Amino acid sequence: MLQEKVGEIAGKIWTALNENGAMTGKDLKKATKVKCDKDLYLGLGWLLREDKIATSEAEKDINIELK
């Protein structure tokens, strides 16, 4: 069950990044309408593991972009 949920969130993240380009974690959370940080980070972890996104640190946030 959790694996399906994380897969769906990862798909929402990928779609938002594909449509909008690089985004911060805060902006990505709003764009995907994910309710909690934990879910966002699970989706990001999924995409990182699949080598689909690149991340970098920003002031008090992270920047995420598609590879």
PDB file of C-alpha atoms in Angstrom:
ATOM      1  CA  MET A   1       0.000   0.000   0.000  1.00  0.00           C
ATOM      2  CA  LEU A   2       2.697   2.486   0.978  1.00  0.00           C
ATOM      3  CA  GLN A   3       4.704   1.614  -2.128  1.00  0.00           C
ATOM      4  CA  GLU A   4       1.745   2.551  -4.351  1.00  0.00           C
ATOM      5  CA  LYS A   5       1.256   5.846  -2.493  1.00  0.00           C
ATOM      6  CA  VAL A   6       4.946   6.748  -2.801  1.00  0.00           C
ATOM      7  CA  GLY A   7       4.891   5.848  -6.497  1.00  0.00           C
ATOM      8  CA  GLU A   8       1.935   8.179  -7.053  1.00  0.00           C
ATOM      9  CA  ILE A   9       3.668  11.008  -5.188  1.00  0.00           C
ATOM     10  CA  ALA A  10       6.847  10.446  -7.206  1.00  0.00           C
ATOM     11  CA  GLY A  11       4.753  10.739 -10.382  1.00  0.00           C
ATOM     12  CA  LYS A  12       3.232  14.028  -9.188  1.00  0.00           C
ATOM     13  CA  ILE A  13       6.701  15.366  -8.366  1.00  0.00           C
ATOM     14  CA  TRP A  14       8.082  14.360 -11.763  1.00  0.00           C
ATOM     15  CA  THR A  15       5.108  15.959 -13.553  1.00  0.00           C
ATOM     16  CA  ALA A  16       5.452  19.226 -11.611  1.00  0.00           C
ATOM     17  CA  LEU A  17       9.181  19.415 -12.354  1.00  0.00           C
ATOM     18  CA  ASN A  18       8.611  18.586 -16.016  1.00  0.00           C
ATOM     19  CA  GLU A  19       6.034  21.359 -16.364  1.00  0.00           C
ATOM     20  CA  ASN A  20       7.740  24.037 -14.231  1.00  0.00           C
ATOM     21  CA  GLY A  21      11.469  23.287 -14.308  1.00  0.00           C
ATOM     22  CA  ALA A  22      13.619  23.450 -11.169  1.00  0.00           C
ATOM     23  CA  MET A  23      11.742  24.114  -7.932  1.00  0.00           C
ATOM     24  CA  THR A  24      12.431  24.419  -4.232  1.00  0.00           C
ATOM     25  CA  GLY A  25      11.068  21.831  -1.823  1.00  0.00           C
ATOM     26  CA  LYS A  26       8.498  24.324  -0.526  1.00  0.00           C
ATOM     27  CA  ASP A  27       7.254  25.193  -4.025  1.00  0.00           C
ATOM     28  CA  LEU A  28       7.189  21.543  -5.015  1.00  0.00           C
ATOM     29  CA  LYS A  29       5.080  20.674  -1.964  1.00  0.00           C
ATOM     30  CA  LYS A  30       2.535  23.328  -3.002  1.00  0.00           C
ATOM     31  CA  ALA A  31       2.548  22.286  -6.669  1.00  0.00           C
ATOM     32  CA  THR A  32       1.962  18.611  -5.876  1.00  0.00           C
ATOM     33  CA  LYS A  33      -0.510  19.309  -3.052  1.00  0.00           C
ATOM     34  CA  VAL A  34       1.331  16.845  -0.822  1.00  0.00           C
ATOM     35  CA  LYS A  35       0.079  17.246   2.741  1.00  0.00           C
ATOM     36  CA  CYS A  36       3.200  16.454   4.782  1.00  0.00           C
ATOM     37  CA  ASP A  37       6.955  16.718   4.349  1.00  0.00           C
ATOM     38  CA  LYS A  38       7.415  12.987   4.984  1.00  0.00           C
ATOM     39  CA  ASP A  39       5.405  12.104   1.869  1.00  0.00           C
ATOM     40  CA  LEU A  40       7.295  14.627  -0.234  1.00  0.00           C
ATOM     41  CA  TYR A  41      10.642  13.239   0.894  1.00  0.00           C
ATOM     42  CA  LEU A  42       9.539   9.648   0.258  1.00  0.00           C
ATOM     43  CA  GLY A  43       8.660  10.624  -3.321  1.00  0.00           C
ATOM     44  CA  LEU A  44      11.949  12.477  -3.750  1.00  0.00           C
ATOM     45  CA  GLY A  45      13.841   9.459  -2.431  1.00  0.00           C
ATOM     46  CA  TRP A  46      12.105   7.253  -4.978  1.00  0.00           C
ATOM     47  CA  LEU A  47      13.123   9.572  -7.828  1.00  0.00           C
ATOM     48  CA  LEU A  48      16.669   9.947  -6.495  1.00  0.00           C
ATOM     49  CA  ARG A  49      17.029   6.158  -6.333  1.00  0.00           C
ATOM     50  CA  GLU A  50      15.894   5.920  -9.955  1.00  0.00           C
ATOM     51  CA  ASP A  51      18.379   8.703 -10.862  1.00  0.00           C
ATOM     52  CA  LYS A  52      15.597  10.895 -12.316  1.00  0.00           C
ATOM     53  CA  ILE A  53      16.296  14.090 -10.336  1.00  0.00           C
ATOM     54  CA  ALA A  54      19.204  16.160  -9.065  1.00  0.00           C
ATOM     55  CA  THR A  55      19.151  18.069  -5.791  1.00  0.00           C
ATOM     56  CA  SER A  56      21.231  20.872  -4.335  1.00  0.00           C
ATOM     57  CA  GLU A  57      21.088  22.754  -1.068  1.00  0.00           C
ATOM     58  CA  ALA A  58      19.742  26.287  -0.889  1.00  0.00           C
ATOM     59  CA  GLU A  59      19.212  28.571   2.086  1.00  0.00           C
ATOM     60  CA  LYS A  60      17.004  26.545   4.461  1.00  0.00           C
ATOM     61  CA  ASP A  61      15.585  24.502   1.559  1.00  0.00           C
ATOM     62  CA  ILE A  62      16.582  22.259  -1.315  1.00  0.00           C
ATOM     63  CA  ASN A  63      16.438  22.801  -5.071  1.00  0.00           C
ATOM     64  CA  ILE A  64      15.179  19.931  -7.187  1.00  0.00           C
ATOM     65  CA  GLU A  65      15.380  19.511 -10.953  1.00  0.00           C
ATOM     66  CA  LEU A  66      14.980  16.743 -13.498  1.00  0.00           C
ATOM     67  CA  LYS A  67      18.138  15.242 -14.950  1.00  0.00           C
TER      68      LYS A  67
END
